[in-house]
Amino acid sequence: MAQHHDHGHGHDHDHHEEHEQLKVLGFWIFVVTDCVLFGTLFATYAVMMNSFAGGPTGQELFQLPGVIASTFILLTSSFTSGLAVLAMNKGNVKQLIAWLAVTGLLGLSFVVLEVTEFMHLMSEGATMATSGYWSAFYTLVGTHGLHVTLGLFWMTALIMQLKRRGISAVTRRKITNFSLYWHFLDVVWIFLFTVVYLMGVM
Amino acid sequence: MWENIKDFASTFFVTGDPLIYGADVSIVLSMVAIVFVLTKYKKWGWLWREWLTTVDHKRIGIMYLIASLLMLFRGGVDALLMRLQLAFPNVEFLNSDHYNAIFTTHGTIMILFMAMPMMFALFNMVVPLQLGARDVAYPFLNALSFWLFMLGAMLFNISFVIGGSPDAGWLSYPPLSQNEFSPGPGQNFYIWGIQISGIGSLATGINFIVTILKMRAPGMKLYKMPLFSWSVLSSCIMIIFAFPILTVTLALLFLDRFAGAHFFTMDGGGNPMMYLNLIWMWGHPEVYIVVVPAFGIFSEIVATFARKTIFGYKSMVWAMMVIAIASFFTWAHHFFTMGTSASVIAFFAISTMIIGIPTGVKVFNWLFTMYRGRISFQQPMLWTIAFIPCFVIGGATGVMLAVAPADYQYHNSYFLVAHFHQVLIGGVVFGYLAGIYYWWPKLFGFKLDEKLGKWGFWFWNIGFYVCFMPQYALGFMGMTRRYYTYGWDRGWADMNLVSTVGAFMMGIGFIFQVWQIAYSIKHGERDTTGDPWNGRTLEWSIPSPAPFYNFAVVPEVKEADDWWATKQAKANGTYKEQPAKLEPIHMPKNSGIPFIMANFWFLVGFGFTFGWVWMAVIGFIGVFACMWARSFQYDTDYYVPVEEVRRTEASLGRVV
Amino acid sequence: MAQHQNHGGHHSHGSMKEYVIGFILSIVLTIIPLVLVMNSILSKTATMIAILVMAVLQFVIQLVFFMHIREGEKPRYNVQTLILGLVIVFTIVAGSLWIMLFNKY
């Protein structure tokens, strides 16, 4: 441990900052690869858009009010995760945690709405095995929902770490990455909403 | 009860073939032997501390190398079994099912579990050293990538004795790969083995991009970076965009099989051609992913052994970047014959021909570098020289295949088989072997024996042409790939026999190489200078084998080929010694999490393979727990004190 | 300590004003397509194009106002990666449709 004191605090701090910046770039690249992943799912959905195989269509089953509600909920949560970052930049841990919690609650209600929607669709006879269209639908929308769910767990872990350690170079980087992820999920949802739901009911 | 167990065992284990029983016995024996040796010499702790938990890129590189050589052996045995079966007409050495399984595992293993890890081995062994960095950007992630690859490869390979091998071809086209035609776990092994190792590959792609962009030594502008590192950048750009597509494609195939979805089925609105479309969007960049690093290796070797600066450095860089992007626009040439519009076919035929241009530029650059150079024909250079004609022929036959109307004749014939083996062996395997010979002393501190290596080289090379040239002819004579046998009346017997002889010559070449490694461990020429080839780039400025922190003092780079320039300056007496100031070195700590997490992924894959959802759930919980634990770890790195650095350097014969 | 403040400045990208503008624009760009689709104001093709354009606009707005794509150190490797990624995504979607839809008719 002796060597730790050898060189000043400033050096250590600097090194950390640089190190954490490196991780933000890596995470950004990961998000872009996730874009490609969703792009592939969108391509599949687009190809399967009319493959109903005589089964129910999206137009018959979609209930827009629930979807519209989810859209605004996720949009708002994207905004509140931004407010969390603002709080972090001001150095206010309490506010940061509070905004994260709000974001999390909105995210949770989004997931609940999605599960409810899936249950409704399945009760109407549209399951993964019904037709190519529904396979593509559940995979595309479900993958997004899974991302949101994982994000909720991640956020929980981050809140616990913030409580223990406050705002440091490391937690700062983690929150930055998380908010990036969360905005990205909102962006994906915008396209889901447009391509799957709006075009589906047209 | 007993009946149940017997029932289960008879489906769980592969039975009925004496070859398999032989393999069972040898697997059990070698496992017992490994456990015995580790216990007897009390090496379990050493194994865990030094290897299973390491985050050192050089050690990870060595593990990749060992794994890939084992896979080369397995894939090679598969190849020889196939060639034996085809050596004469009407042979009944393998039955058709067994033959199907073998050509499937041969292809999958050679591309995904041999070429990919050998490439990652070279990335890991070389890139940080060339850049003047202490490690990769994310050492923990690097270890995780390796273990995901390893456990994915293991999952794929155990299919051979447990459950049954996949047998629907190396890319598993539906409808053949669907439940209806491929019931049982074989196909699931394929999906999960590749899926798990694919996640690791994606992470490696991100890791090395950030390493190259952000961790170069001070002064090393991008245009002063060694060409191998450029080729790795190009390859990683393709990896990060291609591998998500593979992940999705395999996931969709799995949903078809597991959840009754209708993506690629014949009924319910599915479309098998969509699978081809998606898998080749990954598959075409994939072949460039593995071949571009070989181009980088050749560039380093040609410059070193011709004692000249590489000709057309910038055009080399641009060619590789153009290949990285253009490789995403040619995928449909793999299924011209499936039927789509004329405009699609025209577009993809032309784009395929265009991608040949940057490759041609590179070949000319290598030739011009050698022109009037003082070439020394040591092993790395031999493989490089052998590569050029081989790859040029392979490329030319590729352009022939790209001519869409003609492709209707060549498609899925032995002409195609010969073509892709020529680019993959002549390009990738020759390239990686050249790279291994070249960088071996840096990793292990000794050279590989020249004499045995030359035997290996000639057997490989002559064997290659003897094996594959007849296959071009066989293609024209109407022999299509994946035939498990043929009659005397087809007139294919002579050519096939010749081809089999060639394959065995390559096998002998491989044996020479194994012998060479074993021999050189004891008798190989020791590398005491750290610069055995009179190299040009930074990795040759440090001792061999490199100390765990690589560079005691991070070098200041002024030139492309900086080490060469330094040596020149020293010779001219214009070199100014800079007072080196040692500082404590910041290093990552070892971690067991990557290894444990990859094992849980294995459980996930194994569970889904047999439809045991409970096991998959346990696996997922384990994976999740590992991620959670890692997120809460803050004490992940440490400083190496100056004293220790000084001691280590002194023990390597360097005074700092 | 001067160094520390520097870092503080480096990180404080984004202001409340930016986030609020982004949020409001996003809401507007969500409502317009909804109105267009629910009331069938335009022809089918025109609606499709209109709502896709709105989606892309909203994407850009989130990039600028929420993800602060314009800031950050140079060279902007993140922007370059994103652009390349989007080109690939476009290729995947458009290419798949181009190749696959021929067989549908």
PDB file of N, CA and C in Angstrom, chain B residues 94-159:
ATOM      1  N   LEU B  94     -17.804 -44.290 -43.478  1.00  0.00           N
ATOM      2  CA  LEU B  94     -18.757 -43.515 -42.685  1.00  0.00           C
ATOM      3  C   LEU B  94     -20.125 -43.682 -43.325  1.00  0.00           C
ATOM      4  N   ASN B  95     -21.171 -43.762 -42.485  1.00  0.00           N
ATOM      5  CA  ASN B  95     -22.496 -43.756 -43.096  1.00  0.00           C
ATOM      6  C   ASN B  95     -22.904 -42.311 -43.370  1.00  0.00           C
ATOM      7  N   SER B  96     -24.015 -42.136 -44.067  1.00  0.00           N
ATOM      8  CA  SER B  96     -24.342 -40.789 -44.537  1.00  0.00           C
ATOM      9  C   SER B  96     -24.578 -39.830 -43.368  1.00  0.00           C
ATOM     10  N   ASP B  97     -25.243 -40.302 -42.294  1.00  0.00           N
ATOM     11  CA  ASP B  97     -25.502 -39.405 -41.164  1.00  0.00           C
ATOM     12  C   ASP B  97     -24.205 -38.952 -40.516  1.00  0.00           C
ATOM     13  N   HIS B  98     -23.319 -39.913 -40.354  1.00  0.00           N
ATOM     14  CA  HIS B  98     -22.042 -39.595 -39.724  1.00  0.00           C
ATOM     15  C   HIS B  98     -21.264 -38.607 -40.599  1.00  0.00           C
ATOM     16  N   TYR B  99     -21.312 -38.841 -41.891  1.00  0.00           N
ATOM     17  CA  TYR B  99     -20.626 -37.941 -42.820  1.00  0.00           C
ATOM     18  C   TYR B  99     -21.202 -36.531 -42.720  1.00  0.00           C
ATOM     19  N   ASN B 100     -22.535 -36.444 -42.656  1.00  0.00           N
ATOM     20  CA  ASN B 100     -23.167 -35.124 -42.521  1.00  0.00           C
ATOM     21  C   ASN B 100     -22.679 -34.406 -41.267  1.00  0.00           C
ATOM     22  N   ALA B 101     -22.631 -35.151 -40.169  1.00  0.00           N
ATOM     23  CA  ALA B 101     -22.194 -34.542 -38.908  1.00  0.00           C
ATOM     24  C   ALA B 101     -20.762 -34.049 -39.046  1.00  0.00           C
ATOM     25  N   ILE B 102     -19.930 -34.838 -39.724  1.00  0.00           N
ATOM     26  CA  ILE B 102     -18.519 -34.475 -39.793  1.00  0.00           C
ATOM     27  C   ILE B 102     -18.282 -33.255 -40.667  1.00  0.00           C
ATOM     28  N   PHE B 103     -18.968 -33.166 -41.825  1.00  0.00           N
ATOM     29  CA  PHE B 103     -18.690 -31.949 -42.615  1.00  0.00           C
ATOM     30  C   PHE B 103     -19.254 -30.707 -41.927  1.00  0.00           C
ATOM     31  N   THR B 104     -20.324 -30.901 -41.139  1.00  0.00           N
ATOM     32  CA  THR B 104     -20.866 -29.762 -40.401  1.00  0.00           C
ATOM     33  C   THR B 104     -19.882 -29.282 -39.338  1.00  0.00           C
ATOM     34  N   THR B 105     -19.403 -30.219 -38.515  1.00  0.00           N
ATOM     35  CA  THR B 105     -18.512 -29.790 -37.434  1.00  0.00           C
ATOM     36  C   THR B 105     -17.178 -29.313 -38.013  1.00  0.00           C
ATOM     37  N   HIS B 106     -16.726 -29.914 -39.112  1.00  0.00           N
ATOM     38  CA  HIS B 106     -15.481 -29.447 -39.722  1.00  0.00           C
ATOM     39  C   HIS B 106     -15.581 -27.962 -40.058  1.00  0.00           C
ATOM     40  N   GLY B 107     -16.647 -27.578 -40.744  1.00  0.00           N
ATOM     41  CA  GLY B 107     -16.793 -26.178 -41.171  1.00  0.00           C
ATOM     42  C   GLY B 107     -16.942 -25.241 -39.994  1.00  0.00           C
ATOM     43  N   THR B 108     -17.837 -25.599 -39.086  1.00  0.00           N
ATOM     44  CA  THR B 108     -18.106 -24.715 -37.954  1.00  0.00           C
ATOM     45  C   THR B 108     -16.860 -24.539 -37.102  1.00  0.00           C
ATOM     46  N   ILE B 109     -16.187 -25.646 -36.819  1.00  0.00           N
ATOM     47  CA  ILE B 109     -15.011 -25.574 -35.963  1.00  0.00           C
ATOM     48  C   ILE B 109     -13.906 -24.773 -36.639  1.00  0.00           C
ATOM     49  N   MET B 110     -13.675 -25.030 -37.907  1.00  0.00           N
ATOM     50  CA  MET B 110     -12.565 -24.353 -38.572  1.00  0.00           C
ATOM     51  C   MET B 110     -12.769 -22.841 -38.619  1.00  0.00           C
ATOM     52  N   ILE B 111     -13.977 -22.392 -38.879  1.00  0.00           N
ATOM     53  CA  ILE B 111     -14.193 -20.947 -38.948  1.00  0.00           C
ATOM     54  C   ILE B 111     -14.331 -20.345 -37.552  1.00  0.00           C
ATOM     55  N   LEU B 112     -15.242 -20.895 -36.758  1.00  0.00           N
ATOM     56  CA  LEU B 112     -15.609 -20.211 -35.511  1.00  0.00           C
ATOM     57  C   LEU B 112     -14.747 -20.600 -34.328  1.00  0.00           C
ATOM     58  N   PHE B 113     -14.239 -21.816 -34.321  1.00  0.00           N
ATOM     59  CA  PHE B 113     -13.495 -22.253 -33.146  1.00  0.00           C
ATOM     60  C   PHE B 113     -12.019 -22.489 -33.439  1.00  0.00           C
ATOM     61  N   MET B 114     -11.604 -22.294 -34.687  1.00  0.00           N
ATOM     62  CA  MET B 114     -10.177 -22.360 -34.988  1.00  0.00           C
ATOM     63  C   MET B 114      -9.696 -20.997 -35.483  1.00  0.00           C
ATOM     64  N   ALA B 115     -10.255 -20.518 -36.608  1.00  0.00           N
ATOM     65  CA  ALA B 115      -9.773 -19.246 -37.158  1.00  0.00           C
ATOM     66  C   ALA B 115     -10.010 -18.087 -36.191  1.00  0.00           C
ATOM     67  N   MET B 116     -11.200 -17.994 -35.638  1.00  0.00           N
ATOM     68  CA  MET B 116     -11.490 -16.863 -34.747  1.00  0.00           C
ATOM     69  C   MET B 116     -10.550 -16.827 -33.535  1.00  0.00           C
ATOM     70  N   PRO B 117     -10.423 -17.924 -32.769  1.00  0.00           N
ATOM     71  CA  PRO B 117      -9.518 -17.837 -31.613  1.00  0.00           C
ATOM     72  C   PRO B 117      -8.059 -17.646 -32.000  1.00  0.00           C
ATOM     73  N   MET B 118      -7.643 -18.208 -33.149  1.00  0.00           N
ATOM     74  CA  MET B 118      -6.250 -17.994 -33.543  1.00  0.00           C
ATOM     75  C   MET B 118      -6.044 -16.511 -33.854  1.00  0.00           C
ATOM     76  N   MET B 119      -7.070 -15.922 -34.450  1.00  0.00           N
ATOM     77  CA  MET B 119      -7.002 -14.483 -34.713  1.00  0.00           C
ATOM     78  C   MET B 119      -6.963 -13.709 -33.394  1.00  0.00           C
ATOM     79  N   PHE B 120      -7.822 -14.085 -32.444  1.00  0.00           N
ATOM     80  CA  PHE B 120      -7.829 -13.383 -31.160  1.00  0.00           C
ATOM     81  C   PHE B 120      -6.514 -13.611 -30.419  1.00  0.00           C
ATOM     82  N   ALA B 121      -5.926 -14.790 -30.612  1.00  0.00           N
ATOM     83  CA  ALA B 121      -4.625 -15.045 -29.994  1.00  0.00           C
ATOM     84  C   ALA B 121      -3.631 -14.004 -30.480  1.00  0.00           C
ATOM     85  N   LEU B 122      -3.606 -13.777 -31.796  1.00  0.00           N
ATOM     86  CA  LEU B 122      -2.661 -12.810 -32.346  1.00  0.00           C
ATOM     87  C   LEU B 122      -2.996 -11.394 -31.906  1.00  0.00           C
ATOM     88  N   PHE B 123      -4.293 -11.061 -31.888  1.00  0.00           N
ATOM     89  CA  PHE B 123      -4.688  -9.731 -31.382  1.00  0.00           C
ATOM     90  C   PHE B 123      -4.070  -9.533 -29.999  1.00  0.00           C
ATOM     91  N   ASN B 124      -4.334 -10.503 -29.142  1.00  0.00           N
ATOM     92  CA  ASN B 124      -3.943 -10.359 -27.746  1.00  0.00           C
ATOM     93  C   ASN B 124      -2.441 -10.360 -27.568  1.00  0.00           C
ATOM     94  N   MET B 125      -1.766 -11.221 -28.319  1.00  0.00           N
ATOM     95  CA  MET B 125      -0.334 -11.343 -28.114  1.00  0.00           C
ATOM     96  C   MET B 125       0.395 -10.103 -28.625  1.00  0.00           C
ATOM     97  N   VAL B 126      -0.165  -9.448 -29.648  1.00  0.00           N
ATOM     98  CA  VAL B 126       0.622  -8.445 -30.353  1.00  0.00           C
ATOM     99  C   VAL B 126       0.152  -7.002 -30.152  1.00  0.00           C
ATOM    100  N   VAL B 127      -1.153  -6.771 -30.246  1.00  0.00           N
ATOM    101  CA  VAL B 127      -1.612  -5.378 -30.381  1.00  0.00           C
ATOM    102  C   VAL B 127      -1.137  -4.456 -29.248  1.00  0.00           C
ATOM    103  N   PRO B 128      -1.348  -4.814 -27.965  1.00  0.00           N
ATOM    104  CA  PRO B 128      -0.880  -3.870 -26.934  1.00  0.00           C
ATOM    105  C   PRO B 128       0.625  -3.643 -27.017  1.00  0.00           C
ATOM    106  N   LEU B 129       1.378  -4.674 -27.369  1.00  0.00           N
ATOM    107  CA  LEU B 129       2.834  -4.507 -27.454  1.00  0.00           C
ATOM    108  C   LEU B 129       3.201  -3.570 -28.599  1.00  0.00           C
ATOM    109  N   GLN B 130       2.477  -3.700 -29.715  1.00  0.00           N
ATOM    110  CA  GLN B 130       2.770  -2.822 -30.853  1.00  0.00           C
ATOM    111  C   GLN B 130       2.408  -1.384 -30.575  1.00  0.00           C
ATOM    112  N   LEU B 131       1.400  -1.193 -29.732  1.00  0.00           N
ATOM    113  CA  LEU B 131       0.925   0.165 -29.474  1.00  0.00           C
ATOM    114  C   LEU B 131       1.693   0.819 -28.348  1.00  0.00           C
ATOM    115  N   GLY B 132       2.518   0.052 -27.652  1.00  0.00           N
ATOM    116  CA  GLY B 132       3.197   0.623 -26.487  1.00  0.00           C
ATOM    117  C   GLY B 132       2.270   0.761 -25.304  1.00  0.00           C
ATOM    118  N   ALA B 133       1.305  -0.161 -25.183  1.00  0.00           N
ATOM    119  CA  ALA B 133       0.341  -0.089 -24.084  1.00  0.00           C
ATOM    120  C   ALA B 133       0.628  -1.179 -23.054  1.00  0.00           C
ATOM    121  N   ARG B 134       0.094  -0.979 -21.847  1.00  0.00           N
ATOM    122  CA  ARG B 134       0.339  -1.963 -20.796  1.00  0.00           C
ATOM    123  C   ARG B 134      -0.662  -3.106 -20.840  1.00  0.00           C
ATOM    124  N   ASP B 135      -1.814  -2.864 -21.358  1.00  0.00           N
ATOM    125  CA  ASP B 135      -2.802  -3.927 -21.510  1.00  0.00           C
ATOM    126  C   ASP B 135      -3.847  -3.438 -22.492  1.00  0.00           C
ATOM    127  N   VAL B 136      -4.911  -4.213 -22.681  1.00  0.00           N
ATOM    128  CA  VAL B 136      -6.003  -3.748 -23.523  1.00  0.00           C
ATOM    129  C   VAL B 136      -6.855  -2.771 -22.715  1.00  0.00           C
ATOM    130  N   ALA B 137      -7.857  -2.185 -23.377  1.00  0.00           N
ATOM    131  CA  ALA B 137      -8.665  -1.176 -22.701  1.00  0.00           C
ATOM    132  C   ALA B 137      -9.435  -1.778 -21.531  1.00  0.00           C
ATOM    133  N   TYR B 138      -9.961  -2.970 -21.717  1.00  0.00           N
ATOM    134  CA  TYR B 138     -10.777  -3.599 -20.668  1.00  0.00           C
ATOM    135  C   TYR B 138     -10.273  -5.008 -20.396  1.00  0.00           C
ATOM    136  N   PRO B 139      -9.284  -5.147 -19.526  1.00  0.00           N
ATOM    137  CA  PRO B 139      -8.679  -6.469 -19.311  1.00  0.00           C
ATOM    138  C   PRO B 139      -9.668  -7.506 -18.756  1.00  0.00           C
ATOM    139  N   PHE B 140     -10.548  -7.061 -17.875  1.00  0.00           N
ATOM    140  CA  PHE B 140     -11.535  -7.992 -17.317  1.00  0.00           C
ATOM    141  C   PHE B 140     -12.433  -8.536 -18.429  1.00  0.00           C
ATOM    142  N   LEU B 141     -12.905  -7.630 -19.263  1.00  0.00           N
ATOM    143  CA  LEU B 141     -13.778  -8.030 -20.372  1.00  0.00           C
ATOM    144  C   LEU B 141     -13.029  -8.966 -21.325  1.00  0.00           C
ATOM    145  N   ASN B 142     -11.747  -8.715 -21.463  1.00  0.00           N
ATOM    146  CA  ASN B 142     -10.930  -9.547 -22.333  1.00  0.00           C
ATOM    147  C   ASN B 142     -10.909 -10.990 -21.831  1.00  0.00           C
ATOM    148  N   ALA B 143     -10.730 -11.134 -20.507  1.00  0.00           N
ATOM    149  CA  ALA B 143     -10.747 -12.478 -19.930  1.00  0.00           C
ATOM    150  C   ALA B 143     -12.121 -13.107 -20.116  1.00  0.00           C
ATOM    151  N   LEU B 144     -13.151 -12.307 -19.919  1.00  0.00           N
ATOM    152  CA  LEU B 144     -14.507 -12.826 -20.094  1.00  0.00           C
ATOM    153  C   LEU B 144     -14.709 -13.305 -21.528  1.00  0.00           C
ATOM    154  N   SER B 145     -14.240 -12.530 -22.493  1.00  0.00           N
ATOM    155  CA  SER B 145     -14.368 -12.929 -23.902  1.00  0.00           C
ATOM    156  C   SER B 145     -13.728 -14.288 -24.119  1.00  0.00           C
ATOM    157  N   PHE B 146     -12.528 -14.447 -23.563  1.00  0.00           N
ATOM    158  CA  PHE B 146     -11.851 -15.720 -23.773  1.00  0.00           C
ATOM    159  C   PHE B 146     -12.659 -16.867 -23.190  1.00  0.00           C
ATOM    160  N   TRP B 147     -13.129 -16.706 -21.961  1.00  0.00           N
ATOM    161  CA  TRP B 147     -13.821 -17.842 -21.340  1.00  0.00           C
ATOM    162  C   TRP B 147     -15.148 -18.106 -22.005  1.00  0.00           C
ATOM    163  N   LEU B 148     -15.810 -17.061 -22.510  1.00  0.00           N
ATOM    164  CA  LEU B 148     -17.043 -17.311 -23.249  1.00  0.00           C
ATOM    165  C   LEU B 148     -16.731 -18.110 -24.512  1.00  0.00           C
ATOM    166  N   PHE B 149     -15.654 -17.710 -25.198  1.00  0.00           N
ATOM    167  CA  PHE B 149     -15.265 -18.484 -26.375  1.00  0.00           C
ATOM    168  C   PHE B 149     -14.998 -19.935 -25.981  1.00  0.00           C
ATOM    169  N   MET B 150     -14.211 -20.113 -24.929  1.00  0.00           N
ATOM    170  CA  MET B 150     -13.762 -21.447 -24.543  1.00  0.00           C
ATOM    171  C   MET B 150     -14.948 -22.338 -24.177  1.00  0.00           C
ATOM    172  N   LEU B 151     -15.843 -21.820 -23.349  1.00  0.00           N
ATOM    173  CA  LEU B 151     -16.962 -22.644 -22.914  1.00  0.00           C
ATOM    174  C   LEU B 151     -17.940 -22.868 -24.074  1.00  0.00           C
ATOM    175  N   GLY B 152     -18.072 -21.872 -24.953  1.00  0.00           N
ATOM    176  CA  GLY B 152     -18.901 -22.072 -26.138  1.00  0.00           C
ATOM    177  C   GLY B 152     -18.322 -23.178 -27.002  1.00  0.00           C
ATOM    178  N   ALA B 153     -17.011 -23.148 -27.174  1.00  0.00           N
ATOM    179  CA  ALA B 153     -16.356 -24.175 -27.986  1.00  0.00           C
ATOM    180  C   ALA B 153     -16.512 -25.545 -27.339  1.00  0.00           C
ATOM    181  N   MET B 154     -16.387 -25.599 -26.012  1.00  0.00           N
ATOM    182  CA  MET B 154     -16.552 -26.880 -25.321  1.00  0.00           C
ATOM    183  C   MET B 154     -17.966 -27.410 -25.504  1.00  0.00           C
ATOM    184  N   LEU B 155     -18.928 -26.506 -25.368  1.00  0.00           N
ATOM    185  CA  LEU B 155     -20.325 -26.913 -25.538  1.00  0.00           C
ATOM    186  C   LEU B 155     -20.527 -27.503 -26.924  1.00  0.00           C
ATOM    187  N   PHE B 156     -19.966 -26.849 -27.921  1.00  0.00           N
ATOM    188  CA  PHE B 156     -20.124 -27.353 -29.284  1.00  0.00           C
ATOM    189  C   PHE B 156     -19.453 -28.712 -29.431  1.00  0.00           C
ATOM    190  N   ASN B 157     -18.275 -28.846 -28.833  1.00  0.00           N
ATOM    191  CA  ASN B 157     -17.498 -30.068 -29.051  1.00  0.00           C
ATOM    192  C   ASN B 157     -18.020 -31.281 -28.306  1.00  0.00           C
ATOM    193  N   ILE B 158     -18.665 -31.062 -27.146  1.00  0.00           N
ATOM    194  CA  ILE B 158     -19.145 -32.263 -26.451  1.00  0.00           C
ATOM    195  C   ILE B 158     -20.311 -32.908 -27.196  1.00  0.00           C
ATOM    196  N   SER B 159     -20.901 -32.181 -28.149  1.00  0.00           N
ATOM    197  CA  SER B 159     -22.011 -32.766 -28.901  1.00  0.00           C
ATOM    198  C   SER B 159     -21.579 -34.061 -29.566  1.00  0.00           C
TER     199      SER B 159
END
